[in-house]
Amino acid sequence: MRPTKILTFSGSIRTGSYSATLAAIAAKELALLGAEPVLISLEDYPLPIYDADLEAEEGVPQAAEQLRSQLALADGVFIATPEYNAAVPPLLKNAIDWASRAKGAPGGGGHDPFKGPVFAIGSTSPGALGGYRAAMMLRQVLALGLSALVLAEQAMVPAAHQAFTDAGDFKDERQLERLRGTLRTLIDQSALRAGLRA
Ligand SMILES: Cc1cc2nc3c(=O)[nH]c(=O)nc-3n(C[C@H](O)[C@H](O)[C@H](O)COP(=O)(O)O)c2cc1C
């Protein structure tokens, strides 16, 4: 049986981004847990701010179609979001909005990009709440806006500026254990939904 494929990305393309670090740790751990992680960066999917006139005139950009395909081909998705003014950053919301408008290239993936995979949310910020409010907004966008199945468990990392080593690992083993718990559930539920496990 093939391994469970989990797409992983962050809502920031900033050099040294804490949420990109969290996404990279998640990808590493997913591999150790026996899944097949696919770590992408939204930097490789450059998109203009969504504008319905632009869509009507030029159609959905190729990058949105490609992102849609990545989502559609995944059994599970782990998104690590930063928090901007108590919300999901525009980069991430815009990417999700465009992907939701994409039709999908022929052969670009079997199922609906949001209704197929199981989603898990991670968040991190230098604040004490660890991006909790952005995580709740992302949950609303995915579950209420796009009918996605989003796990109740989520991985939040407060005090991001102190949480990671220069090598990009957690300083505190307990953070890693918490993330692992969420990822284990994500792998199990994604495999179940994809029919990879009875
Ligand atoms: C416009 C803006 C708004 C922000 N608002 C919040 C906020 O509401 N809560 C919070 O914890 N951090 C906030 N921050 C700080 C970010 O959490 C911090 O810049 C973080 O490093 C961004 O994530 P990244 O490291 O993945 O790029 C804000 C940053 C910016 C630029």
PDB file of C-alpha atoms and ligand atoms in Angstrom:
ATOM      1  CA  MET A   1       0.000   0.000   0.000  1.00  0.00           C
ATOM      2  CA  ARG A   2       1.314   3.464  -0.877  1.00  0.00           C
ATOM      3  CA  PRO A   3       2.238   5.920   1.894  1.00  0.00           C
ATOM      4  CA  THR A   4      -0.194   8.668   2.882  1.00  0.00           C
ATOM      5  CA  LYS A   5       0.629  11.814   0.935  1.00  0.00           C
ATOM      6  CA  ILE A   6       0.554  14.987   3.023  1.00  0.00           C
ATOM      7  CA  LEU A   7       0.974  18.417   1.423  1.00  0.00           C
ATOM      8  CA  THR A   8       2.643  20.880   3.777  1.00  0.00           C
ATOM      9  CA  PHE A   9       3.097  24.626   3.413  1.00  0.00           C
ATOM     10  CA  SER A  10       3.179  27.871   5.334  1.00  0.00           C
ATOM     11  CA  GLY A  11       1.347  31.165   4.988  1.00  0.00           C
ATOM     12  CA  SER A  12       4.587  33.151   4.898  1.00  0.00           C
ATOM     13  CA  ILE A  13       7.392  33.437   2.364  1.00  0.00           C
ATOM     14  CA  ARG A  14       9.487  35.720   4.608  1.00  0.00           C
ATOM     15  CA  THR A  15      13.173  34.839   4.920  1.00  0.00           C
ATOM     16  CA  GLY A  16      13.515  33.173   8.312  1.00  0.00           C
ATOM     17  CA  SER A  17       9.742  32.751   8.656  1.00  0.00           C
ATOM     18  CA  TYR A  18       8.675  30.972  11.862  1.00  0.00           C
ATOM     19  CA  SER A  19       5.651  29.385  10.200  1.00  0.00           C
ATOM     20  CA  ALA A  20       7.820  28.144   7.313  1.00  0.00           C
ATOM     21  CA  THR A  21      10.092  26.620   9.967  1.00  0.00           C
ATOM     22  CA  LEU A  22       7.050  24.934  11.537  1.00  0.00           C
ATOM     23  CA  ALA A  23       5.968  23.599   8.121  1.00  0.00           C
ATOM     24  CA  ALA A  24       9.491  22.250   7.495  1.00  0.00           C
ATOM     25  CA  ILE A  25       9.582  20.511  10.899  1.00  0.00           C
ATOM     26  CA  ALA A  26       6.168  19.018  10.138  1.00  0.00           C
ATOM     27  CA  ALA A  27       7.429  17.664   6.796  1.00  0.00           C
ATOM     28  CA  LYS A  28      10.435  16.081   8.514  1.00  0.00           C
ATOM     29  CA  GLU A  29       8.241  14.494  11.179  1.00  0.00           C
ATOM     30  CA  LEU A  30       5.673  13.265   8.638  1.00  0.00           C
ATOM     31  CA  ALA A  31       8.458  11.362   6.879  1.00  0.00           C
ATOM     32  CA  LEU A  32       9.617   9.863  10.191  1.00  0.00           C
ATOM     33  CA  LEU A  33       6.023   8.801  10.891  1.00  0.00           C
ATOM     34  CA  GLY A  34       5.913   6.901   7.572  1.00  0.00           C
ATOM     35  CA  ALA A  35       3.947   9.387   5.475  1.00  0.00           C
ATOM     36  CA  GLU A  36       5.035  10.972   2.184  1.00  0.00           C
ATOM     37  CA  PRO A  37       5.389  14.707   2.831  1.00  0.00           C
ATOM     38  CA  VAL A  38       5.249  17.179  -0.038  1.00  0.00           C
ATOM     39  CA  LEU A  39       6.681  20.471   1.245  1.00  0.00           C
ATOM     40  CA  ILE A  40       5.919  23.462  -0.978  1.00  0.00           C
ATOM     41  CA  SER A  41       6.355  27.219  -0.638  1.00  0.00           C
ATOM     42  CA  LEU A  42       3.767  29.760  -1.774  1.00  0.00           C
ATOM     43  CA  GLU A  43       6.768  31.634  -3.203  1.00  0.00           C
ATOM     44  CA  ASP A  44       6.578  29.157  -6.086  1.00  0.00           C
ATOM     45  CA  TYR A  45       2.897  30.025  -6.698  1.00  0.00           C
ATOM     46  CA  PRO A  46       2.987  33.795  -7.281  1.00  0.00           C
ATOM     47  CA  LEU A  47      -0.532  35.179  -7.609  1.00  0.00           C
ATOM     48  CA  PRO A  48      -1.996  38.661  -8.028  1.00  0.00           C
ATOM     49  CA  ILE A  49      -4.547  39.817  -5.471  1.00  0.00           C
ATOM     50  CA  TYR A  50      -7.842  38.174  -6.438  1.00  0.00           C
ATOM     51  CA  ASP A  51      -9.952  40.414  -8.650  1.00  0.00           C
ATOM     52  CA  ALA A  52     -13.074  39.082 -10.369  1.00  0.00           C
ATOM     53  CA  ASP A  53     -12.482  41.404 -13.363  1.00  0.00           C
ATOM     54  CA  LEU A  54      -9.001  39.943 -13.796  1.00  0.00           C
ATOM     55  CA  GLU A  55     -10.417  36.418 -13.594  1.00  0.00           C
ATOM     56  CA  ALA A  56     -13.095  37.271 -16.179  1.00  0.00           C
ATOM     57  CA  GLU A  57     -10.546  38.828 -18.552  1.00  0.00           C
ATOM     58  CA  GLU A  58      -7.591  36.495 -18.155  1.00  0.00           C
ATOM     59  CA  GLY A  59      -8.919  33.418 -16.403  1.00  0.00           C
ATOM     60  CA  VAL A  60      -7.393  31.701 -13.374  1.00  0.00           C
ATOM     61  CA  PRO A  61      -3.577  32.047 -13.277  1.00  0.00           C
ATOM     62  CA  GLN A  62      -1.491  28.958 -13.965  1.00  0.00           C
ATOM     63  CA  ALA A  63      -0.033  29.111 -10.442  1.00  0.00           C
ATOM     64  CA  ALA A  64      -3.536  28.721  -8.955  1.00  0.00           C
ATOM     65  CA  GLU A  65      -4.184  25.689 -11.154  1.00  0.00           C
ATOM     66  CA  GLN A  66      -0.877  24.205 -10.019  1.00  0.00           C
ATOM     67  CA  LEU A  67      -1.686  24.843  -6.374  1.00  0.00           C
ATOM     68  CA  ARG A  68      -5.105  23.288  -6.849  1.00  0.00           C
ATOM     69  CA  SER A  69      -3.471  20.200  -8.338  1.00  0.00           C
ATOM     70  CA  GLN A  70      -1.097  19.901  -5.378  1.00  0.00           C
ATOM     71  CA  LEU A  71      -4.091  20.024  -3.017  1.00  0.00           C
ATOM     72  CA  ALA A  72      -6.158  17.609  -5.097  1.00  0.00           C
ATOM     73  CA  LEU A  73      -3.361  15.053  -5.243  1.00  0.00           C
ATOM     74  CA  ALA A  74      -2.868  15.077  -1.457  1.00  0.00           C
ATOM     75  CA  ASP A  75      -4.535  12.760   1.064  1.00  0.00           C
ATOM     76  CA  GLY A  76      -3.924  15.308   3.805  1.00  0.00           C
ATOM     77  CA  VAL A  77      -2.779  18.920   4.136  1.00  0.00           C
ATOM     78  CA  PHE A  78      -0.895  20.638   6.960  1.00  0.00           C
ATOM     79  CA  ILE A  79      -0.941  24.455   6.797  1.00  0.00           C
ATOM     80  CA  ALA A  80       1.180  26.514   9.196  1.00  0.00           C
ATOM     81  CA  THR A  81      -0.187  30.037   9.399  1.00  0.00           C
ATOM     82  CA  PRO A  82       1.249  33.237  10.854  1.00  0.00           C
ATOM     83  CA  GLU A  83      -1.103  35.807  12.402  1.00  0.00           C
ATOM     84  CA  TYR A  84      -1.568  39.294  10.975  1.00  0.00           C
ATOM     85  CA  ASN A  85      -3.866  41.571  12.969  1.00  0.00           C
ATOM     86  CA  ALA A  86      -5.660  38.618  14.523  1.00  0.00           C
ATOM     87  CA  ALA A  87      -6.241  37.047  11.117  1.00  0.00           C
ATOM     88  CA  VAL A  88      -4.812  34.857   8.360  1.00  0.00           C
ATOM     89  CA  PRO A  89      -2.202  36.792   6.327  1.00  0.00           C
ATOM     90  CA  PRO A  90      -3.330  37.976   2.872  1.00  0.00           C
ATOM     91  CA  LEU A  91      -0.783  35.761   1.090  1.00  0.00           C
ATOM     92  CA  LEU A  92      -2.463  32.631   2.442  1.00  0.00           C
ATOM     93  CA  LYS A  93      -6.064  33.817   2.070  1.00  0.00           C
ATOM     94  CA  ASN A  94      -5.369  34.966  -1.489  1.00  0.00           C
ATOM     95  CA  ALA A  95      -3.781  31.620  -2.415  1.00  0.00           C
ATOM     96  CA  ILE A  96      -6.787  29.749  -0.990  1.00  0.00           C
ATOM     97  CA  ASP A  97      -9.233  32.083  -2.775  1.00  0.00           C
ATOM     98  CA  TRP A  98      -7.510  31.591  -6.132  1.00  0.00           C
ATOM     99  CA  ALA A  99      -7.220  27.810  -5.624  1.00  0.00           C
ATOM    100  CA  SER A 100     -10.958  27.726  -4.881  1.00  0.00           C
ATOM    101  CA  ARG A 101     -11.600  29.391  -8.268  1.00  0.00           C
ATOM    102  CA  ALA A 102      -9.339  27.009 -10.211  1.00  0.00           C
ATOM    103  CA  LYS A 103     -10.950  24.346 -12.362  1.00  0.00           C
ATOM    104  CA  GLY A 104      -8.052  21.916 -12.376  1.00  0.00           C
ATOM    105  CA  ALA A 105      -5.909  20.835 -15.295  1.00  0.00           C
ATOM    106  CA  PRO A 106      -6.775  17.516 -16.954  1.00  0.00           C
ATOM    107  CA  GLY A 107      -5.059  14.756 -14.989  1.00  0.00           C
ATOM    108  CA  GLY A 108      -4.222  17.236 -12.259  1.00  0.00           C
ATOM    109  CA  GLY A 109      -5.679  15.236  -9.415  1.00  0.00           C
ATOM    110  CA  GLY A 110      -8.504  12.898  -8.635  1.00  0.00           C
ATOM    111  CA  HIS A 111     -10.650  14.703  -6.149  1.00  0.00           C
ATOM    112  CA  ASP A 112     -11.954  18.104  -5.090  1.00  0.00           C
ATOM    113  CA  PRO A 113      -8.989  20.089  -3.725  1.00  0.00           C
ATOM    114  CA  PHE A 114     -10.805  21.018  -0.530  1.00  0.00           C
ATOM    115  CA  LYS A 115     -13.328  18.206  -0.063  1.00  0.00           C
ATOM    116  CA  GLY A 116     -10.847  15.384  -0.697  1.00  0.00           C
ATOM    117  CA  PRO A 117      -7.925  15.776   1.694  1.00  0.00           C
ATOM    118  CA  VAL A 118      -8.115  16.054   5.478  1.00  0.00           C
ATOM    119  CA  PHE A 119      -6.713  19.364   6.759  1.00  0.00           C
ATOM    120  CA  ALA A 120      -4.741  20.095   9.915  1.00  0.00           C
ATOM    121  CA  ILE A 121      -3.829  23.583  11.068  1.00  0.00           C
ATOM    122  CA  GLY A 122      -0.611  24.767  12.656  1.00  0.00           C
ATOM    123  CA  SER A 123       0.120  28.303  13.737  1.00  0.00           C
ATOM    124  CA  THR A 124       2.951  30.208  15.310  1.00  0.00           C
ATOM    125  CA  SER A 125       3.707  33.782  16.302  1.00  0.00           C
ATOM    126  CA  PRO A 126       5.996  35.593  18.701  1.00  0.00           C
ATOM    127  CA  GLY A 127       2.943  36.332  20.860  1.00  0.00           C
ATOM    128  CA  ALA A 128       1.600  34.292  23.763  1.00  0.00           C
ATOM    129  CA  LEU A 129      -1.363  32.965  21.770  1.00  0.00           C
ATOM    130  CA  GLY A 130       0.797  31.381  19.056  1.00  0.00           C
ATOM    131  CA  GLY A 131      -1.389  32.629  16.232  1.00  0.00           C
ATOM    132  CA  TYR A 132      -4.533  31.115  17.730  1.00  0.00           C
ATOM    133  CA  ARG A 133      -6.840  33.720  16.168  1.00  0.00           C
ATOM    134  CA  ALA A 134      -5.388  33.169  12.699  1.00  0.00           C
ATOM    135  CA  ALA A 135      -5.798  29.426  13.208  1.00  0.00           C
ATOM    136  CA  MET A 136      -9.480  29.919  14.058  1.00  0.00           C
ATOM    137  CA  MET A 137      -9.979  32.072  10.973  1.00  0.00           C
ATOM    138  CA  LEU A 138      -8.235  29.517   8.779  1.00  0.00           C
ATOM    139  CA  ARG A 139     -10.543  26.864  10.250  1.00  0.00           C
ATOM    140  CA  GLN A 140     -13.544  29.023   9.321  1.00  0.00           C
ATOM    141  CA  VAL A 141     -12.302  29.569   5.767  1.00  0.00           C
ATOM    142  CA  LEU A 142     -11.590  25.878   5.188  1.00  0.00           C
ATOM    143  CA  ALA A 143     -14.490  24.271   7.043  1.00  0.00           C
ATOM    144  CA  LEU A 144     -17.290  26.809   6.572  1.00  0.00           C
ATOM    145  CA  GLY A 145     -16.156  28.395   3.332  1.00  0.00           C
ATOM    146  CA  LEU A 146     -14.919  25.351   1.474  1.00  0.00           C
ATOM    147  CA  SER A 147     -16.587  22.398   3.253  1.00  0.00           C
ATOM    148  CA  ALA A 148     -13.185  20.934   4.110  1.00  0.00           C
ATOM    149  CA  LEU A 149     -12.755  18.371   6.860  1.00  0.00           C
ATOM    150  CA  VAL A 150     -10.482  20.079   9.402  1.00  0.00           C
ATOM    151  CA  LEU A 151      -9.108  18.182  12.394  1.00  0.00           C
ATOM    152  CA  ALA A 152     -10.081  19.444  15.828  1.00  0.00           C
ATOM    153  CA  GLU A 153      -6.461  19.022  16.932  1.00  0.00           C
ATOM    154  CA  GLN A 154      -4.156  21.852  15.927  1.00  0.00           C
ATOM    155  CA  ALA A 155      -0.515  22.667  16.604  1.00  0.00           C
ATOM    156  CA  MET A 156       0.096  26.120  18.048  1.00  0.00           C
ATOM    157  CA  VAL A 157       3.546  27.417  18.894  1.00  0.00           C
ATOM    158  CA  PRO A 158       3.684  30.598  21.013  1.00  0.00           C
ATOM    159  CA  ALA A 159       6.838  32.706  21.554  1.00  0.00           C
ATOM    160  CA  ALA A 160       8.043  31.758  18.070  1.00  0.00           C
ATOM    161  CA  HIS A 161      11.146  33.942  18.374  1.00  0.00           C
ATOM    162  CA  GLN A 162      12.377  31.651  21.167  1.00  0.00           C
ATOM    163  CA  ALA A 163      10.890  28.332  20.028  1.00  0.00           C
ATOM    164  CA  PHE A 164      13.283  27.263  17.276  1.00  0.00           C
ATOM    165  CA  THR A 165      17.015  26.545  17.047  1.00  0.00           C
ATOM    166  CA  ASP A 166      19.139  28.103  14.289  1.00  0.00           C
ATOM    167  CA  ALA A 167      19.080  24.689  12.607  1.00  0.00           C
ATOM    168  CA  GLY A 168      15.281  24.878  12.420  1.00  0.00           C
ATOM    169  CA  ASP A 169      14.272  22.403  15.125  1.00  0.00           C
ATOM    170  CA  PHE A 170      12.164  22.894  18.238  1.00  0.00           C
ATOM    171  CA  LYS A 171      14.155  23.849  21.322  1.00  0.00           C
ATOM    172  CA  ASP A 172      11.577  22.199  23.560  1.00  0.00           C
ATOM    173  CA  GLU A 173      10.890  18.491  23.036  1.00  0.00           C
ATOM    174  CA  ARG A 174       7.323  18.998  24.356  1.00  0.00           C
ATOM    175  CA  GLN A 175       6.518  21.215  21.348  1.00  0.00           C
ATOM    176  CA  LEU A 176       7.665  18.423  19.057  1.00  0.00           C
ATOM    177  CA  GLU A 177       5.529  15.883  20.910  1.00  0.00           C
ATOM    178  CA  ARG A 178       2.457  18.097  20.551  1.00  0.00           C
ATOM    179  CA  LEU A 179       3.076  18.539  16.826  1.00  0.00           C
ATOM    180  CA  ARG A 180       3.635  14.795  16.425  1.00  0.00           C
ATOM    181  CA  GLY A 181       0.254  14.127  18.050  1.00  0.00           C
ATOM    182  CA  THR A 182      -1.513  16.323  15.506  1.00  0.00           C
ATOM    183  CA  LEU A 183       0.445  14.815  12.617  1.00  0.00           C
ATOM    184  CA  ARG A 184      -0.295  11.239  13.726  1.00  0.00           C
ATOM    185  CA  THR A 185      -4.017  12.034  13.724  1.00  0.00           C
ATOM    186  CA  LEU A 186      -3.673  13.748  10.338  1.00  0.00           C
ATOM    187  CA  ILE A 187      -1.954  10.702   8.815  1.00  0.00           C
ATOM    188  CA  ASP A 188      -4.514   8.282  10.310  1.00  0.00           C
ATOM    189  CA  GLN A 189      -7.566  10.287   9.248  1.00  0.00           C
ATOM    190  CA  SER A 190      -6.150  11.058   5.788  1.00  0.00           C
ATOM    191  CA  ALA A 191      -5.341   7.386   5.192  1.00  0.00           C
ATOM    192  CA  LEU A 192      -8.809   6.355   6.335  1.00  0.00           C
ATOM    193  CA  ARG A 193     -10.528   8.894   4.105  1.00  0.00           C
ATOM    194  CA  ALA A 194      -8.383   7.968   1.119  1.00  0.00           C
ATOM    195  CA  GLY A 195      -9.212   4.286   1.626  1.00  0.00           C
ATOM    196  CA  LEU A 196      -5.595   3.422   2.375  1.00  0.00           C
ATOM    197  CA  ARG A 197      -6.514   1.840   5.709  1.00  0.00           C
ATOM    198  CA  ALA A 198      -9.514  -0.123   6.932  1.00  0.00           C
TER     199      ALA A 198
HETATM  200  C1  LIG B   1       0.822  43.345   9.578  1.00  0.00           C
HETATM  201  C2  LIG B   1       1.216  42.488  10.729  1.00  0.00           C
HETATM  202  C3  LIG B   1       0.306  42.210  11.718  1.00  0.00           C
HETATM  203  C4  LIG B   1       0.643  41.367  12.787  1.00  0.00           C
HETATM  204  N1  LIG B   1      -0.314  41.052  13.703  1.00  0.00           N
HETATM  205  C5  LIG B   1      -0.036  40.101  14.639  1.00  0.00           C
HETATM  206  C6  LIG B   1      -1.068  39.617  15.499  1.00  0.00           C
HETATM  207  O1  LIG B   1      -2.216  40.004  15.425  1.00  0.00           O
HETATM  208  N2  LIG B   1      -0.747  38.664  16.407  1.00  0.00           N
HETATM  209  C7  LIG B   1       0.535  38.160  16.515  1.00  0.00           C
HETATM  210  O2  LIG B   1       0.774  37.284  17.336  1.00  0.00           O
HETATM  211  N3  LIG B   1       1.542  38.610  15.714  1.00  0.00           N
HETATM  212  C8  LIG B   1       1.284  39.558  14.775  1.00  0.00           C
HETATM  213  N4  LIG B   1       2.265  39.999  13.928  1.00  0.00           N
HETATM  214  C9  LIG B   1       3.632  39.508  14.109  1.00  0.00           C
HETATM  215  C10 LIG B   1       3.850  38.234  13.309  1.00  0.00           C
HETATM  216  O3  LIG B   1       3.333  37.156  14.074  1.00  0.00           O
HETATM  217  C11 LIG B   1       5.343  38.034  13.064  1.00  0.00           C
HETATM  218  O4  LIG B   1       5.786  39.044  12.180  1.00  0.00           O
HETATM  219  C12 LIG B   1       5.673  36.675  12.515  1.00  0.00           C
HETATM  220  O5  LIG B   1       7.072  36.515  12.517  1.00  0.00           O
HETATM  221  C13 LIG B   1       5.111  36.467  11.113  1.00  0.00           C
HETATM  222  O6  LIG B   1       5.179  35.098  10.744  1.00  0.00           O
HETATM  223  P1  LIG B   1       6.403  34.487   9.937  1.00  0.00           P
HETATM  224  O7  LIG B   1       7.594  34.482  10.872  1.00  0.00           O
HETATM  225  O8  LIG B   1       5.977  33.100   9.600  1.00  0.00           O
HETATM  226  O9  LIG B   1       6.669  35.336   8.726  1.00  0.00           O
HETATM  227  C14 LIG B   1       1.960  40.835  12.871  1.00  0.00           C
HETATM  228  C15 LIG B   1       2.889  41.140  11.857  1.00  0.00           C
HETATM  229  C16 LIG B   1       2.522  41.942  10.800  1.00  0.00           C
HETATM  230  C17 LIG B   1       3.547  42.230   9.704  1.00  0.00           C
END
